[in-house]
Amino acid sequence: MDIYGMNVFNDVVMKERLPKPIYKQLKKTIDEGLALDPSIADTVANAMKDWAIEKGATHFTHWFQPMTGVTAEKQEAFINPQDNGKALYEFSGKELIKGEPDASSFPSGGLPATFEARGYTAWDCTSPAFIRGYDGMTTLCIPTVFCSYTGEVLDKKTPLLKAMEAINKQALRVLKLFGNTTAARVISTIGPEQEYFLIDKDFYEKRIDLMLTGRTLFGAMPPKGQEMEDHYFGSIKERIGGFMNEFNTELWKLGISARTQHNEVAPAQYEIAPIFSTTNVGTDHNQLLMDTLKRVASRRDFACLLHEKPFAGVNGSGKHLNWSLATNDGQNLLEPGSTPHENAQFLTFLCAVIKAVDEYANLLRVSCANAGNDHRLGANEAPPAIISIFLGEQLADIFEQLANGGPKSSRQGGEMTIGVTTLPPFPKDATDRNRTSPFAFTGNKFEFRMVGSSFSISGPCIVLNTVVAEILSQMADRLEKATDFKKELQVMLKEIANNHKRIVFNGNNYSQDWVEEAAKRGLPNISSSVEAFPELISEAAEKVFAKHNIFNKTELHSRYEIFVEQYCKTINIEAMTMLNMANRQILPAAVKYSTELAGSISAVKSAVSSCDVSAQEKTLQELSKMMSSFKSGIKALEVHAGKANDIEDQYERSVYYHDYVVPAMQALRKDGDGMETIIDDLLWPLPTYAEMLFML
Ligand code: ADP
Ligand code: MG
């Protein structure tokens, strides 16, 4: 507890170090989400600087989240040289509030033109400043938003803050109708569970695919994968325990509430979850968490893999995004209470989410689209690409009652008896869990399970907040006009239950039956990123984002451009890396082994002519066949990658990558992996799956 938050300029530090009136003003700014008054900025900056310097900081930076998906920083020293040849530490309010990094080298989707390079960063004071230090370099980091000279949004933070504002505004309208006069703000809360792999750094450095693309492009399945189900929740190995300990300590120092940790389903896969927080802080924290995972891993001679599918054949990694709405006075708006059927306010918010998810399923889907997540969504693994909602028995039953009029009862959980007399009976939940659902109600929050492990959660949060805000605004528009609120509410909820029950599904989302059933219900099944991307610039998307002031049309289109471009670049890098490995590592190993086999055949035969060399001969024949198929595969991939590069229109290019380059990569891999299973282990140039997944 001594170290918790020690590197954060948090409320306690502000109170301690700022003059009382200034502290009060800043606190009000933060609590109410107002703009910082420039007249207090100098004092705040000075206090921040003194605190940071006491902690060893020499530099400060505006820490922001450009469209790369990772964070960016340009560090500046506090020094100000004096006439006497010495220097003073200085940091002004101006420097705290605003920065001017060059914006030209960040993805902008054509916004702004590169010759108009100026960009601005501005402090988001609702997320506290913090200190990061490694190996003597210590820096004060100020969380900021990032926009262009002409005011267009260039980052993942600004629209997130806007989407939080939108849901605040609309949820407050609805709450007011229920007679709530005490809540001043409604905050969306998030708890992202982060999955990751850890492998020995030595193996990582021997694999250019892992280093350049984050995933293995070749690699035959080892004799053992995850089928024994012995890794999930298994006892944590000592080397991993040591890593987790150092990792948690680093997070706690940053005020990140790392709480849950366990082994995940795949060998070498783990999960960490913090306690939930407000959406922008939670997003900042998740970025810091991913960064810290990589750093601590490296320090301990591990490599941390955040890719959605580092290893074919075992589970990939996601980021379950737990989400709810809370009032500033501490009420969780998705808390059903013990008799949810009587809880009209809860049912209203529940219905808002259900309607939003049904109407904007495609937007939620595209918020989770990238090349890496294509290996999870719609492939043979969780969660599926079809969006449905799991409500659980109790709520599904109430939802059904809603559709038929007014709900009259809530199924109760009852008592659980285990049948062993020494164990006490305990209350059973009214609802079981469902691990296969992409969007599940889990007691007092929703869990959006499609998000990929490498993602900034900002995108999914922006979409979720915006679409729920939209439905809440429709509800408020209607209810504010009603002469009889209760009656109108009942009619409205009944309508929603009837119109949107198609999205509710409590069964097994992995089954083929569901795919067919979902098609009958008219639910979209978008199985790839290239199919998903255009959803971002659909008319519905343009309308809802513009209405709530999240993105204008230009900004939305620029984001679409960026995502499509990132997809193309990712596949291109993967293809080039694959060709490199195929030509320079795998084929040479195959040539060596075939030469060895040929040598053995003639050597053995010339030594004792009657010897049976059929084993060598058959292996050589088999290998030669694979080699020639492999060589054709190389050629095919080269041709397709070249063709893709020549396609002018970016979206068409992405479709070509998906339709031709990705399958060519799969075909090449198949032959490569086949050769791995017969080539002499001593000649194989790459660390194997067995080594990477099972050796610590
Ligand atoms: P599980 O893996 O069983 O789903 P975890 O404990 O790993 O559960 O993660 C659950 C996450 O949900 C945690 O980050 C938790 O803080 C978060 N959470 C709990 N309540 C809320 C809420 N009201 N809003 C958002 N997130 C929440
Ligand atoms: Mg979990």
Coordinates of N, CA and C in Angstrom, one line a residue, residues 436-574:
T436 N -19.3 -18.4 -24.3 CA -19.2 -18.3 -25.8 C -19.8 -17.1 -26.4
S437 N -20.5 -16.3 -25.6 CA -21.2 -15.1 -26.1 C -20.3 -13.9 -26.3
P438 N -20.4 -13.2 -27.5 CA -19.6 -12.1 -27.7 C -20.0 -10.8 -26.9
F439 N -21.2 -10.9 -26.4 CA -21.6 -9.7 -25.6 C -22.6 -10.2 -24.5
A440 N -22.0 -10.4 -23.3 CA -22.7 -11.1 -22.3 C -23.0 -10.2 -21.1
F441 N -24.2 -10.3 -20.6 CA -24.6 -9.6 -19.3 C -24.0 -10.5 -18.2
T442 N -23.2 -9.9 -17.4 CA -22.5 -10.6 -16.3 C -22.8 -10.0 -14.9
G443 N -24.1 -10.0 -14.6 CA -24.5 -9.7 -13.2 C -24.8 -8.2 -13.1
N444 N -23.9 -7.3 -13.4 CA -24.2 -5.9 -13.2 C -23.4 -5.1 -14.3
K445 N -23.1 -5.7 -15.3 CA -22.3 -5.1 -16.4 C -22.4 -5.9 -17.6
F446 N -22.0 -5.4 -18.8 CA -21.8 -6.2 -20.0 C -20.4 -6.5 -20.2
E447 N -20.1 -7.6 -20.9 CA -18.8 -8.0 -21.2 C -18.7 -8.2 -22.7
F448 N -18.0 -7.3 -23.4 CA -17.8 -7.3 -24.8 C -16.5 -8.1 -25.1
R449 N -16.7 -9.3 -25.7 CA -15.5 -10.2 -25.7 C -14.8 -10.2 -27.1
M450 N -15.3 -9.4 -28.0 CA -14.7 -9.4 -29.4 C -13.3 -8.7 -29.5
V451 N -13.1 -7.8 -28.5 CA -11.9 -6.9 -28.7 C -10.6 -7.8 -28.7
G452 N -9.7 -7.4 -29.6 CA -8.5 -8.1 -29.7 C -7.5 -7.7 -28.7
S453 N -6.5 -8.6 -28.3 CA -5.6 -8.3 -27.3 C -4.7 -7.1 -27.5
S454 N -4.4 -6.8 -28.8 CA -3.4 -5.8 -29.1 C -4.1 -4.4 -29.2
F455 N -5.4 -4.4 -29.2 CA -6.1 -3.2 -29.5 C -6.0 -2.1 -28.4
S456 N -6.1 -0.9 -28.9 CA -6.4 0.2 -28.0 C -7.9 0.0 -27.7
I457 N -8.4 0.0 -26.5 CA -9.8 -0.2 -26.2 C -10.6 1.0 -26.5
S458 N -9.9 2.1 -26.9 CA -10.6 3.3 -27.2 C -11.7 3.1 -28.2
G459 N -11.4 2.5 -29.4 CA -12.3 2.3 -30.5 C -13.6 1.7 -30.0
P460 N -13.5 0.5 -29.5 CA -14.7 -0.2 -29.0 C -15.5 0.6 -27.9
C461 N -14.8 1.3 -27.1 CA -15.5 2.2 -26.1 C -16.2 3.3 -26.7
I462 N -15.6 3.9 -27.8 CA -16.2 5.0 -28.5 C -17.5 4.6 -29.1
V463 N -17.5 3.4 -29.8 CA -18.7 2.9 -30.4 C -19.7 2.6 -29.4
L464 N -19.4 1.8 -28.4 CA -20.4 1.4 -27.4 C -21.0 2.6 -26.7
N465 N -20.2 3.6 -26.3 CA -20.8 4.8 -25.7 C -21.7 5.6 -26.6
T466 N -21.2 5.7 -27.9 CA -22.0 6.5 -28.8 C -23.4 5.8 -29.2
V467 N -23.3 4.5 -29.4 CA -24.6 3.9 -29.8 C -25.6 3.8 -28.7
V468 N -25.1 3.6 -27.5 CA -26.0 3.5 -26.3 C -26.5 5.0 -26.1
A469 N -25.7 6.0 -26.2 CA -26.1 7.4 -26.1 C -27.2 7.6 -27.1
E470 N -27.1 7.2 -28.3 CA -28.1 7.4 -29.3 C -29.5 6.8 -28.9
I471 N -29.4 5.6 -28.4 CA -30.7 5.0 -28.0 C -31.3 5.7 -26.8
L472 N -30.4 6.1 -25.9 CA -30.9 6.8 -24.7 C -31.6 8.1 -25.1
S473 N -31.0 8.7 -26.2 CA -31.5 10.0 -26.6 C -32.9 9.8 -27.3
Q474 N -33.0 8.7 -28.0 CA -34.3 8.4 -28.6 C -35.4 8.2 -27.5
M475 N -34.9 7.4 -26.5 CA -35.9 7.2 -25.4 C -36.3 8.4 -24.7
A476 N -35.3 9.3 -24.4 CA -35.6 10.5 -23.7 C -36.5 11.4 -24.5
D477 N -36.2 11.5 -25.8 CA -37.1 12.3 -26.7 C -38.5 11.9 -26.6
R478 N -38.7 10.6 -26.6 CA -40.1 10.1 -26.5 C -40.7 10.2 -25.2
L479 N -40.0 9.9 -24.1 CA -40.5 9.9 -22.8 C -40.8 11.3 -22.3
E480 N -39.9 12.3 -22.7 CA -40.1 13.7 -22.2 C -41.4 14.2 -22.7
K481 N -41.8 13.7 -23.9 CA -43.1 14.2 -24.5 C -44.3 13.6 -23.9
A482 N -44.1 12.4 -23.2 CA -45.3 11.6 -22.8 C -46.1 12.3 -21.7
T483 N -47.4 12.2 -21.8 CA -48.3 12.7 -20.8 C -48.3 11.8 -19.6
D484 N -48.3 10.5 -19.9 CA -48.3 9.5 -18.8 C -47.0 8.7 -19.0
F485 N -46.0 9.1 -18.2 CA -44.6 8.6 -18.3 C -44.6 7.0 -18.2
K486 N -45.3 6.5 -17.1 CA -45.2 5.1 -16.8 C -45.8 4.3 -18.0
K487 N -46.9 4.8 -18.5 CA -47.6 4.0 -19.5 C -46.7 4.0 -20.8
E488 N -46.2 5.2 -21.1 CA -45.4 5.3 -22.3 C -44.1 4.4 -22.2
L489 N -43.6 4.4 -21.0 CA -42.4 3.6 -20.8 C -42.7 2.1 -21.0
Q490 N -43.8 1.7 -20.5 CA -44.2 0.3 -20.7 C -44.3 -0.1 -22.2
V491 N -45.0 0.9 -22.9 CA -45.2 0.6 -24.3 C -43.9 0.6 -25.0
M492 N -43.0 1.5 -24.6 CA -41.7 1.6 -25.3 C -40.8 0.3 -25.0
L493 N -40.8 -0.1 -23.8 CA -40.0 -1.3 -23.5 C -40.6 -2.5 -24.1
K494 N -41.9 -2.6 -24.2 CA -42.5 -3.7 -24.9 C -42.1 -3.8 -26.4
E495 N -42.1 -2.6 -26.9 CA -41.7 -2.5 -28.3 C -40.3 -3.0 -28.5
I496 N -39.4 -2.5 -27.6 CA -38.0 -2.8 -27.8 C -37.8 -4.3 -27.6
A497 N -38.5 -4.9 -26.6 CA -38.4 -6.3 -26.4 C -38.8 -7.1 -27.6
N498 N -39.9 -6.7 -28.2 CA -40.4 -7.4 -29.4 C -39.5 -7.2 -30.6
N499 N -39.0 -5.9 -30.8 CA -38.3 -5.7 -32.0 C -36.8 -6.2 -31.9
H500 N -36.3 -6.4 -30.8 CA -34.9 -6.7 -30.7 C -34.6 -8.0 -30.0
K501 N -35.6 -8.9 -29.8 CA -35.4 -10.1 -29.1 C -34.5 -11.0 -30.0
R502 N -34.4 -10.7 -31.3 CA -33.6 -11.6 -32.2 C -32.1 -11.6 -31.8
I503 N -31.7 -10.5 -31.1 CA -30.3 -10.4 -30.7 C -29.9 -11.2 -29.5
V504 N -31.0 -11.5 -28.7 CA -30.7 -12.3 -27.5 C -30.6 -13.8 -27.8
F505 N -29.4 -14.3 -27.3 CA -29.2 -15.7 -27.5 C -28.4 -16.3 -26.3
N506 N -29.0 -17.2 -25.7 CA -28.3 -17.8 -24.5 C -27.6 -19.1 -24.7
G507 N -27.7 -19.6 -26.0 CA -27.1 -20.9 -26.2 C -25.6 -20.9 -26.6
N508 N -25.2 -21.9 -27.2 CA -23.7 -22.1 -27.6 C -23.4 -21.3 -28.9
N509 N -22.7 -20.3 -28.7 CA -22.3 -19.4 -29.9 C -21.3 -20.1 -30.8
Y510 N -20.7 -21.2 -30.4 CA -19.7 -21.8 -31.3 C -20.3 -22.8 -32.2
S511 N -21.6 -23.1 -32.0 CA -22.2 -24.2 -32.8 C -22.6 -23.8 -34.2
Q512 N -22.5 -24.7 -35.1 CA -23.0 -24.5 -36.5 C -24.5 -24.1 -36.5
D513 N -25.2 -24.8 -35.6 CA -26.7 -24.5 -35.5 C -26.9 -23.0 -35.3
W514 N -26.1 -22.4 -34.5 CA -26.3 -21.0 -34.2 C -26.0 -20.1 -35.5
V515 N -25.0 -20.5 -36.2 CA -24.7 -19.7 -37.4 C -26.0 -19.7 -38.3
E516 N -26.6 -20.9 -38.4 CA -27.8 -21.0 -39.3 C -29.0 -20.3 -38.7
E517 N -29.2 -20.4 -37.4 CA -30.3 -19.8 -36.7 C -30.1 -18.2 -36.8
A518 N -28.9 -17.7 -36.6 CA -28.6 -16.3 -36.7 C -28.9 -15.8 -38.1
A519 N -28.6 -16.5 -39.1 CA -28.9 -16.1 -40.4 C -30.4 -16.0 -40.6
K520 N -31.2 -16.9 -40.0 CA -32.6 -16.9 -40.1 C -33.2 -15.7 -39.4
R521 N -32.5 -15.3 -38.3 CA -33.0 -14.1 -37.5 C -32.5 -12.8 -38.2
G522 N -31.7 -12.9 -39.3 CA -31.3 -11.7 -40.0 C -30.2 -11.0 -39.3
L523 N -29.4 -11.7 -38.4 CA -28.3 -11.1 -37.8 C -27.1 -11.1 -38.7
P524 N -26.3 -10.0 -38.8 CA -25.2 -10.0 -39.7 C -24.1 -10.9 -39.2
N525 N -23.3 -11.5 -40.2 CA -22.2 -12.4 -39.8 C -21.0 -11.9 -40.7
I526 N -20.3 -10.9 -40.1 CA -19.2 -10.3 -40.9 C -17.9 -11.0 -40.5
S527 N -17.4 -11.9 -41.4 CA -16.3 -12.8 -40.9 C -14.9 -12.2 -41.1
S528 N -14.8 -11.1 -41.8 CA -13.4 -10.6 -42.0 C -13.4 -9.1 -41.9
S529 N -12.2 -8.6 -41.6 CA -12.0 -7.1 -41.5 C -12.3 -6.4 -42.7
V530 N -11.9 -6.9 -43.9 CA -12.2 -6.1 -45.1 C -13.7 -6.0 -45.4
E531 N -14.4 -7.0 -44.9 CA -15.9 -6.9 -45.0 C -16.4 -5.9 -44.0
A532 N -15.7 -5.8 -42.9 CA -16.2 -4.9 -41.8 C -15.9 -3.5 -42.0
F533 N -14.8 -3.1 -42.6 CA -14.3 -1.7 -42.7 C -15.4 -0.8 -43.3
P534 N -16.0 -1.1 -44.4 CA -16.9 -0.1 -44.9 C -18.1 0.2 -44.0
E535 N -18.3 -0.6 -43.0 CA -19.4 -0.3 -42.0 C -19.1 1.1 -41.3
L536 N -17.8 1.4 -41.3 CA -17.4 2.6 -40.6 C -17.9 3.8 -41.3
I537 N -18.1 3.7 -42.6 CA -18.5 4.9 -43.4 C -19.9 4.7 -43.9
S538 N -20.6 3.8 -43.3 CA -22.0 3.6 -43.7 C -22.8 4.9 -43.4
E539 N -24.0 5.0 -44.0 CA -24.8 6.2 -43.7 C -25.2 6.2 -42.2
A540 N -25.5 5.0 -41.6 CA -25.9 5.0 -40.2 C -24.8 5.4 -39.3
A541 N -23.5 5.0 -39.7 CA -22.4 5.4 -38.9 C -22.2 6.9 -38.9
E542 N -22.2 7.4 -40.2 CA -22.0 8.9 -40.3 C -23.0 9.7 -39.5
K543 N -24.2 9.2 -39.6 CA -25.3 9.9 -38.9 C -25.1 9.9 -37.4
V544 N -24.9 8.7 -36.8 CA -24.9 8.6 -35.4 C -23.6 9.3 -34.8
F545 N -22.5 9.2 -35.5 CA -21.3 9.9 -35.0 C -21.4 11.4 -35.1
A546 N -22.0 11.9 -36.2 CA -22.2 13.3 -36.4 C -23.2 13.9 -35.3
K547 N -24.3 13.2 -35.2 CA -25.3 13.6 -34.3 C -24.8 13.9 -32.9
H548 N -23.9 13.0 -32.4 CA -23.4 13.1 -31.0 C -22.0 13.8 -31.0
N549 N -21.7 14.4 -32.1 CA -20.5 15.2 -32.1 C -19.2 14.4 -31.8
I550 N -19.2 13.2 -32.3 CA -18.0 12.4 -32.1 C -17.0 12.5 -33.2
F551 N -17.5 12.2 -34.4 CA -16.7 12.4 -35.6 C -17.5 13.1 -36.7
N552 N -16.9 14.1 -37.4 CA -17.6 14.5 -38.6 C -17.3 13.6 -39.7
K553 N -17.9 13.8 -40.9 CA -17.7 12.9 -42.0 C -16.3 12.7 -42.4
T554 N -15.6 13.9 -42.5 CA -14.1 13.8 -42.9 C -13.3 13.0 -41.9
E555 N -13.6 13.2 -40.6 CA -12.8 12.5 -39.6 C -13.1 11.0 -39.7
L556 N -14.3 10.7 -39.9 CA -14.7 9.3 -40.0 C -14.1 8.6 -41.2
H557 N -14.1 9.3 -42.3 CA -13.5 8.7 -43.5 C -12.0 8.6 -43.4
S558 N -11.4 9.5 -42.7 CA -9.9 9.4 -42.5 C -9.6 8.2 -41.6
R559 N -10.5 7.9 -40.6 CA -10.2 6.7 -39.8 C -10.4 5.4 -40.6
Y560 N -11.4 5.4 -41.5 CA -11.6 4.3 -42.4 C -10.4 4.1 -43.2
E561 N -9.8 5.2 -43.8 CA -8.6 5.1 -44.6 C -7.5 4.5 -43.8
I562 N -7.3 4.9 -42.6 CA -6.2 4.5 -41.7 C -6.4 3.0 -41.5
F563 N -7.6 2.5 -41.1 CA -7.7 1.1 -40.8 C -7.5 0.2 -42.0
V564 N -8.0 0.7 -43.2 CA -7.8 -0.2 -44.4 C -6.3 -0.2 -44.7
E565 N -5.6 1.0 -44.6 CA -4.2 1.0 -44.9 C -3.4 0.2 -43.9
Q566 N -3.8 0.2 -42.6 CA -3.1 -0.6 -41.6 C -3.2 -2.1 -42.0
Y567 N -4.4 -2.4 -42.4 CA -4.6 -3.8 -42.8 C -3.7 -4.3 -43.9
C568 N -3.7 -3.4 -45.0 CA -2.8 -3.8 -46.1 C -1.4 -3.9 -45.7
K569 N -0.9 -2.9 -44.9 CA 0.5 -2.9 -44.5 C 0.8 -4.1 -43.7
T570 N -0.1 -4.5 -42.8 CA 0.1 -5.6 -41.9 C 0.3 -6.9 -42.7
I571 N -0.6 -7.1 -43.7 CA -0.6 -8.3 -44.5 C 0.7 -8.3 -45.3
N572 N 1.0 -7.1 -45.9 CA 2.2 -7.1 -46.7 C 3.5 -7.4 -45.9
I573 N 3.6 -6.9 -44.7 CA 4.7 -7.2 -43.9 C 4.8 -8.7 -43.6
E574 N 3.6 -9.2 -43.3 CA 3.6 -10.7 -43.0 C 4.1 -11.5 -44.2

